Short mmCIF file of C-alpha atoms in Angstrom, two decimals:
data_model
loop_
_atom_site.label_atom_id
_atom_site.label_comp_id
_atom_site.label_asym_id
_atom_site.label_seq_id
_atom_site.Cartn_x
_atom_site.Cartn_y
_atom_site.Cartn_z
CA MET K 1 151.24 38.90 137.63
CA SER K 2 147.69 40.26 137.55
CA LYS K 3 147.11 43.92 138.32
CA SER K 4 146.18 44.59 141.90
CA ALA K 5 144.59 47.41 143.84
CA VAL K 6 144.23 48.55 147.42
CA VAL K 7 140.62 49.50 148.16
CA LEU K 8 139.78 51.62 151.19
CA LEU K 9 136.78 49.81 152.65
CA SER K 10 134.91 51.54 155.46
CA GLY K 11 131.83 49.36 155.23
CA GLY K 12 129.69 52.26 154.02
CA MET K 13 127.78 52.24 150.73
CA ASP K 14 130.32 54.30 148.76
CA SER K 15 133.30 52.11 149.60
CA ALA K 16 131.21 49.00 148.81
CA VAL K 17 130.42 50.35 145.32
CA CYS K 18 134.10 51.24 144.89
CA LEU K 19 135.09 47.68 145.80
CA ALA K 20 132.58 46.29 143.30
CA LEU K 21 133.96 48.57 140.57
CA ALA K 22 137.55 47.48 141.20
CA LYS K 23 136.38 43.86 141.15
CA ARG K 24 134.53 44.37 137.85
CA ASP K 25 137.67 45.94 136.37
CA GLY K 26 139.65 42.78 137.08
CA PHE K 27 141.91 43.93 139.90
CA ALA K 28 143.20 41.50 142.49
CA LEU K 29 141.84 43.17 145.61
CA HIS K 30 143.57 44.16 148.85
CA ALA K 31 140.96 45.70 151.13
CA LEU K 32 142.09 48.13 153.85
CA SER K 33 139.90 49.14 156.75
CA VAL K 34 140.97 51.43 159.54
CA ASP K 35 139.75 51.15 163.09
CA TYR K 36 140.21 54.77 164.11
CA GLY K 37 138.12 54.56 167.26
CA GLN K 38 134.93 55.56 165.47
CA ARG K 39 131.67 55.21 167.34
CA HIS K 40 130.19 53.34 164.40
CA ALA K 41 132.47 50.29 164.76
CA VAL K 42 129.74 48.05 163.30
CA GLU K 43 131.07 49.51 160.03
CA LEU K 44 134.12 47.28 160.46
CA GLU K 45 131.96 44.15 160.68
CA ALA K 46 130.19 45.32 157.51
CA ALA K 47 133.61 45.78 155.87
CA ARG K 48 134.56 42.18 156.72
CA GLU K 49 131.33 40.87 155.15
CA LEU K 50 131.83 42.98 152.02
CA ALA K 51 135.45 41.79 151.69
CA ARG K 52 134.22 38.17 151.83
CA TRP K 53 131.53 38.98 149.27
CA ALA K 54 134.11 40.41 146.85
CA GLY K 55 136.56 37.53 147.31
CA VAL K 56 139.51 39.77 148.19
CA GLU K 57 143.10 38.47 148.25
CA SER K 58 143.66 40.13 151.61
CA HIS K 59 141.82 42.35 154.10
CA THR K 60 143.94 44.39 156.49
CA VAL K 61 142.22 46.02 159.47
CA LEU K 62 144.63 48.57 160.89
CA PRO K 63 144.15 50.16 164.30
CA LEU K 64 144.76 53.92 164.26
CA ASP K 65 143.27 55.31 167.42
CA LEU K 66 142.53 58.99 166.77
CA ARG K 67 140.74 59.45 170.08
CA PRO K 68 143.81 61.01 171.78
CA LEU K 69 143.56 63.81 169.19
CA GLY K 70 139.88 64.54 169.77
CA GLY K 71 138.15 67.23 167.74
CA SER K 72 135.44 65.09 166.13
CA SER K 73 132.09 63.77 167.31
CA LEU K 74 132.88 60.51 165.50
CA THR K 75 135.80 59.77 167.83
CA ASP K 76 134.99 61.85 170.92
CA LEU K 77 131.99 60.32 172.68
CA SER K 78 131.43 63.51 174.69
CA MET K 79 130.52 65.43 171.51
CA PRO K 80 126.99 64.85 170.19
CA VAL K 81 126.49 63.81 166.56
CA PRO K 82 124.32 66.48 164.90
CA LYS K 83 120.83 65.25 164.11
CA GLY K 84 118.10 66.81 162.01
CA GLY K 85 120.27 68.42 159.32
CA GLN K 86 120.63 71.77 161.09
CA HIS K 87 124.20 73.03 161.12
CA GLU K 88 126.30 75.48 159.15
CA GLY K 89 129.57 74.74 157.37
CA VAL K 90 131.64 71.64 158.03
CA PRO K 91 129.87 69.60 160.76
CA ASN K 92 131.57 68.20 163.88
CA THR K 93 131.53 64.71 162.34
CA TYR K 94 134.55 65.94 160.35
CA VAL K 95 137.63 63.96 161.45
CA PRO K 96 140.72 66.19 161.06
CA ALA K 97 142.91 65.12 158.11
CA ARG K 98 141.06 61.79 157.85
CA ASN K 99 141.41 61.21 154.12
CA THR K 100 145.06 62.33 154.18
CA LEU K 101 145.65 59.58 156.75
CA LEU K 102 143.51 56.95 154.98
CA LEU K 103 145.23 57.57 151.64
CA GLY K 104 148.62 57.59 153.38
CA LEU K 105 147.91 54.15 154.84
CA ALA K 106 146.64 52.91 151.46
CA LEU K 107 149.84 54.24 149.87
CA ALA K 108 151.91 52.29 152.41
CA LEU K 109 149.93 49.08 151.84
CA SER K 110 150.08 49.45 148.05
CA GLU K 111 153.85 49.66 148.25
CA VAL K 112 154.07 46.53 150.42
CA LYS K 113 151.65 44.59 148.18
CA GLY K 114 153.13 45.84 144.90
CA ALA K 115 149.75 47.33 143.93
CA ARG K 116 149.75 50.28 141.54
CA SER K 117 146.19 51.42 142.15
CA VAL K 118 144.34 52.76 145.18
CA PHE K 119 140.56 53.14 145.22
CA ILE K 120 138.78 55.56 147.55
CA GLY K 121 135.02 56.13 147.55
CA VAL K 122 134.95 59.86 148.19
CA ASN K 123 132.11 61.82 146.73
CA ALA K 124 131.88 65.57 146.24
CA VAL K 125 128.25 65.90 145.16
CA ASP K 126 125.93 64.74 147.93
CA TYR K 127 128.26 64.98 150.88
CA SER K 128 128.71 66.73 154.18
CA GLY K 129 131.06 69.46 153.00
CA TYR K 130 134.30 67.79 154.09
CA PRO K 131 137.29 69.52 152.42
CA ASP K 132 139.12 66.23 151.84
CA CYS K 133 136.33 64.82 149.64
CA ARG K 134 136.87 67.34 146.83
CA PRO K 135 138.53 66.63 143.42
CA GLU K 136 141.20 69.24 144.24
CA PHE K 137 142.24 67.25 147.31
CA ILE K 138 142.45 63.96 145.37
CA ALA K 139 144.46 65.58 142.55
CA THR K 140 146.93 67.01 145.08
CA PHE K 141 147.26 63.68 146.87
CA GLN K 142 148.10 62.14 143.48
CA GLU K 143 150.96 64.64 143.17
CA LEU K 144 152.13 63.66 146.63
CA ALA K 145 151.99 59.95 145.78
CA ASN K 146 154.21 60.66 142.76
CA VAL K 147 157.06 61.87 145.00
CA ALA K 148 156.44 60.10 148.33
CA THR K 149 157.38 56.47 147.89
CA LYS K 150 160.29 54.27 146.97
CA ALA K 151 158.03 52.56 144.40
CA ALA K 152 157.39 55.92 142.70
CA THR K 153 160.84 57.47 142.88
CA GLU K 154 163.20 54.50 142.63
CA GLU K 155 161.18 52.01 140.62
CA GLY K 156 159.17 54.44 138.49
CA ASN K 157 155.88 52.90 139.64
CA PRO K 158 153.77 55.63 141.21
CA VAL K 159 150.39 54.59 142.51
CA GLU K 160 147.33 55.86 140.69
CA ILE K 161 144.60 57.20 142.98
CA HIS K 162 141.14 56.24 141.71
CA ALA K 163 138.12 58.13 143.05
CA PRO K 164 135.50 56.80 140.64
CA LEU K 165 132.48 58.09 142.58
CA ILE K 166 133.71 61.64 143.03
CA VAL K 167 131.40 63.33 140.51
CA LEU K 168 128.39 61.00 140.88
CA SER K 169 125.25 61.87 142.79
CA LYS K 170 124.32 59.54 145.63
CA ALA K 171 121.35 58.30 143.57
CA GLU K 172 123.73 57.46 140.72
CA ILE K 173 125.96 55.59 143.18
CA VAL K 174 122.96 53.52 144.33
CA ARG K 175 122.00 52.66 140.74
CA LEU K 176 125.61 51.79 139.86
CA GLY K 177 125.82 49.59 142.95
CA VAL K 178 122.61 47.77 142.03
CA SER K 179 123.97 47.08 138.53
CA LEU K 180 127.12 45.59 140.11
CA GLY K 181 125.18 43.44 142.60
CA VAL K 182 126.40 45.29 145.70
CA PRO K 183 124.72 43.84 148.85
CA PHE K 184 123.59 47.23 150.18
CA LYS K 185 121.81 45.52 153.07
CA GLN K 186 125.28 44.75 154.45
CA THR K 187 126.57 48.32 154.24
CA VAL K 188 126.41 50.74 157.18
CA SER K 189 126.22 54.50 156.72
CA CYS K 190 124.86 55.71 160.07
CA TYR K 191 127.17 57.75 162.31
CA ASP K 192 125.34 56.65 165.45
CA PRO K 193 123.90 53.16 164.92
CA ALA K 194 122.43 50.77 167.47
CA GLU K 195 122.07 47.00 167.40
CA HIS K 196 118.83 45.10 167.94
CA GLU K 197 118.73 41.30 167.93
CA GLY K 198 121.92 41.08 165.88
CA GLU K 199 120.75 43.60 163.28
CA VAL K 200 122.22 47.07 162.80
CA VAL K 201 119.62 49.78 163.33
CA ALA K 202 120.49 53.15 161.76
CA CYS K 203 119.42 56.25 163.68
CA GLY K 204 117.73 57.74 160.62
CA MET K 205 118.50 61.30 161.71
CA CYS K 206 122.24 61.96 161.27
CA ASP K 207 123.53 63.56 158.06
CA SER K 208 124.75 60.24 156.77
CA CYS K 209 121.37 58.51 157.26
CA ARG K 210 119.53 61.42 155.66
CA ILE K 211 121.82 61.43 152.62
CA ARG K 212 121.51 57.64 152.27
CA ALA K 213 117.72 57.52 152.56
CA LYS K 214 117.35 60.35 150.03
CA ALA K 215 119.70 58.54 147.63
CA PHE K 216 117.60 55.35 147.57
CA LEU K 217 114.44 57.41 147.23
CA GLU K 218 115.79 59.38 144.27
CA ALA K 219 117.20 56.24 142.65
CA ARG K 220 113.78 54.56 143.02
CA VAL K 221 115.48 51.57 144.62
CA PRO K 222 114.00 49.95 147.76
CA ASP K 223 116.13 50.97 150.76
CA PRO K 224 117.14 47.80 152.69
CA THR K 225 118.30 49.82 155.74
CA LEU K 226 116.61 49.41 159.12
CA TYR K 227 116.06 52.92 160.47
CA ALA K 228 115.02 53.70 164.05
CA VAL K 229 113.25 56.83 162.77
CA ARG K 230 112.04 57.40 159.20
CA GLN K 231 111.85 61.07 158.22
CA MET P 1 146.88 83.93 171.91
CA SER P 2 150.53 83.06 171.35
CA LYS P 3 151.50 81.31 168.16
CA SER P 4 151.72 77.57 168.52
CA ALA P 5 153.30 74.71 166.62
CA VAL P 6 153.06 70.94 166.39
CA VAL P 7 156.54 69.41 166.43
CA LEU P 8 157.06 65.82 165.27
CA LEU P 9 159.32 64.40 167.95
CA SER P 10 160.80 60.96 167.33
CA GLY P 11 163.46 61.23 170.01
CA GLY P 12 166.26 61.27 167.45
CA MET P 13 168.78 64.08 167.15
CA ASP P 14 167.12 65.85 164.21
CA SER P 15 163.71 66.12 165.83
CA ALA P 16 165.38 67.33 169.04
CA VAL P 17 167.09 70.17 167.16
CA CYS P 18 163.80 70.97 165.44
CA LEU P 19 162.06 71.19 168.81
CA ALA P 20 164.79 73.51 170.10
CA LEU P 21 164.43 75.75 167.03
CA ALA P 22 160.65 76.02 167.45
CA LYS P 23 161.19 76.83 171.15
CA ARG P 24 163.76 79.52 170.29
CA ASP P 25 161.32 81.04 167.81
CA GLY P 26 158.73 81.51 170.54
CA PHE P 27 156.14 78.92 169.59
CA ALA P 28 153.95 77.30 172.22
CA LEU P 29 154.86 73.66 171.61
CA HIS P 30 152.68 70.62 171.03
CA ALA P 31 154.95 67.62 170.63
CA LEU P 32 153.68 64.60 168.70
CA SER P 33 155.34 61.20 168.85
CA VAL P 34 154.08 58.13 167.05
CA ASP P 35 154.46 54.62 168.38
CA TYR P 36 154.39 52.79 165.05
CA GLY P 37 155.70 49.49 166.38
CA GLN P 38 159.34 50.40 165.71
CA ARG P 39 161.99 48.17 167.22
CA HIS P 40 163.76 51.19 168.64
CA ALA P 41 160.98 52.02 171.12
CA VAL P 42 163.53 53.56 173.51
CA GLU P 43 163.21 56.51 171.12
CA LEU P 44 159.80 57.19 172.67
CA GLU P 45 161.31 57.43 176.15
CA ALA P 46 163.88 59.85 174.72
CA ALA P 47 161.02 61.86 173.18
CA ARG P 48 159.34 62.14 176.59
CA GLU P 49 162.55 63.45 178.18
CA LEU P 50 163.09 65.95 175.36
CA ALA P 51 159.50 67.19 175.65
CA ARG P 52 160.03 67.79 179.37
CA TRP P 53 163.32 69.57 178.62
CA ALA P 54 161.58 71.92 176.17
CA GLY P 55 158.64 72.63 178.48
CA VAL P 56 155.99 71.72 175.92
CA GLU P 57 152.31 72.59 176.39
CA SER P 58 151.32 69.06 175.44
CA HIS P 59 152.93 65.82 174.29
CA THR P 60 150.72 63.36 172.42
CA VAL P 61 152.00 59.82 171.90
CA LEU P 62 149.81 58.21 169.28
CA PRO P 63 149.81 54.46 168.64
CA LEU P 64 149.85 53.63 164.93
CA ASP P 65 150.81 50.01 164.61
CA LEU P 66 152.28 49.55 161.13
CA ARG P 67 153.41 45.98 161.82
CA PRO P 68 150.34 44.47 160.05
CA LEU P 69 151.59 46.17 156.86
CA GLY P 70 155.13 44.80 157.07
CA GLY P 71 157.68 45.75 154.43
CA SER P 72 160.29 47.39 156.71
CA SER P 73 163.02 46.05 158.95
CA LEU P 74 162.11 48.76 161.48
CA THR P 75 158.68 47.22 162.06
CA ASP P 76 159.13 43.60 160.94
CA LEU P 77 161.37 41.83 163.43
CA SER P 78 162.01 38.97 160.97
CA MET P 79 163.89 41.35 158.63
CA PRO P 80 167.49 42.16 159.65
CA VAL P 81 168.56 45.81 159.94
CA PRO P 82 171.46 46.34 157.48
CA LYS P 83 174.80 46.83 159.23
CA GLY P 84 178.14 47.95 157.88
CA GLY P 85 176.90 50.42 155.27
CA GLN P 86 176.70 47.91 152.40
CA HIS P 87 173.46 48.15 150.46
CA GLU P 88 172.27 49.78 147.26
CA GLY P 89 169.39 52.23 146.83
CA VAL P 90 166.74 52.77 149.48
CA PRO P 91 167.52 50.41 152.42
CA ASN P 92 164.99 48.10 154.09
CA THR P 93 164.78 50.46 157.07
CA TYR P 94 162.50 52.53 154.82
CA VAL P 95 158.97 52.53 156.30
CA PRO P 96 156.46 52.83 153.42
CA ALA P 97 154.81 56.27 153.32
CA ARG P 98 156.08 57.07 156.82
CA ASN P 99 156.45 60.83 156.46
CA THR P 100 153.11 61.08 154.64
CA LEU P 101 151.52 59.46 157.69
CA LEU P 102 153.53 61.46 160.25
CA LEU P 103 152.69 64.77 158.54
CA GLY P 104 149.05 63.65 158.21
CA LEU P 105 148.86 63.05 161.95
CA ALA P 106 150.61 66.38 162.64
CA LEU P 107 148.08 68.08 160.34
CA ALA P 108 145.23 66.52 162.32
CA LEU P 109 146.72 67.56 165.67
CA SER P 110 147.45 71.09 164.43
CA GLU P 111 143.81 71.47 163.48
CA VAL P 112 142.62 70.26 166.88
CA LYS P 113 145.11 72.50 168.75
CA GLY P 114 144.59 75.52 166.51
CA ALA P 115 148.30 75.50 165.59
CA ARG P 116 149.30 77.03 162.26
CA SER P 117 152.78 75.54 162.08
CA VAL P 118 154.12 72.01 161.87
CA PHE P 119 157.83 71.24 162.35
CA ILE P 120 159.44 68.10 160.93
CA GLY P 121 163.16 67.34 161.20
CA VAL P 122 163.71 65.74 157.80
CA ASN P 123 167.09 66.14 156.21
CA ALA P 124 168.03 65.60 152.58
CA VAL P 125 171.83 65.94 152.81
CA ASP P 126 173.31 63.20 155.02
CA TYR P 127 170.45 60.74 154.97
CA SER P 128 169.57 57.22 153.93
CA GLY P 129 168.01 58.03 150.57
CA TYR P 130 164.39 57.97 151.73
CA PRO P 131 162.17 59.61 149.08
CA ASP P 132 159.98 61.32 151.67
CA CYS P 133 162.89 63.30 153.11
CA ARG P 134 163.39 65.43 149.98
CA PRO P 135 162.41 69.12 149.53
CA GLU P 136 160.10 68.10 146.67
CA PHE P 137 158.11 65.86 149.03
CA ILE P 138 157.77 68.60 151.67
CA ALA P 139 156.70 71.19 149.07
CA THR P 140 154.02 68.84 147.74
CA PHE P 141 152.78 68.05 151.24
CA GLN P 142 152.43 71.82 151.78
CA GLU P 143 150.16 71.95 148.71
CA LEU P 144 148.12 69.09 150.17
CA ALA P 145 147.83 70.85 153.54
CA ASN P 146 146.46 73.91 151.72
CA VAL P 147 143.43 71.94 150.47
CA ALA P 148 143.03 69.12 153.01
CA THR P 149 141.62 70.64 156.17
CA LYS P 150 138.65 72.57 157.44
CA ALA P 151 141.09 75.09 158.97
CA ALA P 152 142.63 75.73 155.54
CA THR P 153 139.52 75.75 153.37
CA GLU P 154 136.80 77.14 155.62
CA GLU P 155 138.77 79.35 157.99
CA GLY P 156 141.57 80.41 155.62
CA ASN P 157 144.24 79.17 158.04
CA PRO P 158 146.37 76.60 156.27
CA VAL P 159 149.18 75.07 158.25
CA GLU P 160 152.72 75.97 157.30
CA ILE P 161 155.09 73.00 157.10
CA HIS P 162 158.55 73.87 158.48
CA ALA P 163 161.47 71.61 157.62
CA PRO P 164 164.30 73.82 158.92
CA LEU P 165 167.01 71.13 158.75
CA ILE P 166 166.31 69.98 155.21
CA VAL P 167 169.37 71.54 153.54
CA LEU P 168 171.78 71.28 156.49
CA SER P 169 174.55 68.71 156.75
CA LYS P 170 174.44 66.45 159.80
CA ALA P 171 177.53 68.23 161.17
CA GLU P 172 175.71 71.56 160.81
CA ILE P 173 172.73 70.09 162.66
CA VAL P 174 175.02 69.03 165.52
CA ARG P 175 176.57 72.51 165.75
CA LEU P 176 173.14 74.17 165.60
CA GLY P 177 171.92 71.84 168.35
CA VAL P 178 174.91 72.65 170.55
CA SER P 179 174.24 76.38 170.12
CA LEU P 180 170.62 75.80 171.22
CA GLY P 181 171.59 73.68 174.24
CA VAL P 182 170.05 70.45 172.92
CA PRO P 183 170.76 67.56 175.34
CA PHE P 184 172.12 65.20 172.67
CA LYS P 185 172.92 62.62 175.33
CA GLN P 186 169.15 62.09 175.63
CA THR P 187 168.56 61.56 171.91
CA VAL P 188 168.48 58.12 170.30
CA SER P 189 169.39 57.54 166.65
CA CYS P 190 170.19 53.82 166.55
CA TYR P 191 167.80 51.54 164.61
CA ASP P 192 168.73 48.55 166.75
CA PRO P 193 169.64 49.72 170.26
CA ALA P 194 170.13 47.67 173.42
CA GLU P 195 169.87 48.66 177.07
CA HIS P 196 172.54 48.11 179.68
CA GLU P 197 172.03 49.09 183.33
CA GLY P 198 169.37 51.63 182.40
CA GLU P 199 171.47 53.25 179.66
CA VAL P 200 170.71 53.04 175.93
CA VAL P 201 173.55 51.40 174.02
CA ALA P 202 173.60 52.16 170.29
CA CYS P 203 174.73 49.33 168.01
CA GLY P 204 177.26 51.58 166.26
CA MET P 205 176.88 49.73 162.95
CA CYS P 206 173.49 50.59 161.43
CA ASP P 207 173.21 53.45 158.91
CA SER P 208 171.75 55.76 161.52
CA CYS P 209 174.61 55.17 164.01
CA ARG P 210 177.22 55.63 161.28
CA ILE P 211 175.66 58.89 160.09
CA ARG P 212 175.40 60.16 163.68
CA ALA P 213 178.98 59.27 164.67
CA LYS P 214 180.33 60.87 161.48
CA ALA P 215 178.31 64.04 162.17
CA PHE P 216 179.80 64.57 165.65
CA LEU P 217 183.26 63.82 164.30
CA GLU P 218 182.92 66.34 161.48
CA ALA P 219 181.39 68.95 163.79
CA ARG P 220 184.32 68.43 166.21
CA VAL P 221 181.84 68.01 169.04
CA PRO P 222 182.34 65.19 171.59
CA ASP P 223 179.78 62.43 170.83
CA PRO P 224 177.88 61.61 174.05
CA THR P 225 176.46 58.38 172.59
CA LEU P 226 177.30 54.98 174.08
CA TYR P 227 178.13 52.69 171.17
CA ALA P 228 178.48 48.91 171.44
CA VAL P 229 180.98 49.03 168.58
CA ARG P 230 183.00 52.05 167.46
CA GLN P 231 184.01 51.95 163.83
#
């Protein structure tokens, strides 16, 4: 049996590069996307296209509606997404406990699929200050995975959590993605995108758009994104 | 502001006792139930009645459909629930990574509600051998909670995970519940219950029924459960 991995695939650029890395490393791929009621649901369509591109064995799209919890501008449409880069501390786009939940779901799927690796595209360099994107969080989740599942405790097969982008700059992620042939045109980063004639149009002003545009600029790679506003 | 707690409330007897303990200890209560596609959905109705009984501030019922993952007889209707107590190791009623996901959701809700405590009714004495019911799992999840959230890392308010039943026997849980006035009649333990004239009828043969019946017997407390079969 070939080695297999669950890859968390949001449809953003980081998860796309993660998917390409796992593919390069010879894993049979099980992509997992979560529909958590995010306003940027076009991400999920991007995830489907990326999964097709990578030739995954399976792609599970799991509904986990976090809107009843509230507390984030990504899931609560009454809260505005911050634009223009002016806020202090962790912004309101933070979704409470999001990566704990995403890794928990990946852990569950890995156990069902018999996969011993989970890939997550978190990044602690050019990011929005989310606590669950830091190396300390990933290391502690690894400890949890070692004691949480039947596969780990009864069969001696704990899952290994891979976060291969965690210490890369966004520009380095772009360059790595280019070297792996990642179709960046198909990835969606914007927190508040629109659609125009079947194309995704990024707002160009949210944190995620600003970080993405800067990354392509610094990497000296043409940015294929359609932005409503270029800053 | 009074202290508040998120209580994971499945509708089973352990979570009911947990709720009663948190109430006795003066917490303002936010109950959280998860509809994960379990076959014993009457549990959710029991959870609603228990929440009313405890006078909770809020009761969130969150849909998290784990059926697309498969891998458990509690969510995959094509897998039979084991009856008669004959199986080795972790039984197929194990839901992969369930308590990781439940605690992750409780962590998210605690952050939204400003609660600094989470109660979970796991028990490592008379249980079915699930790895995520052990003290080691809870201690590691506490470490994760300390680094996972904005509340913990930016505001210095990590959530404390309470698992007050973890070292009690099931008979001790029954006696504790009786002393707290828990309406055990309204709790549902059976993995495969039926309904008859508006009443829940427990199968009497699954692991959960057997453990429950034995607990009442050992506690010398009359068992209010309606069983289809008494063993």
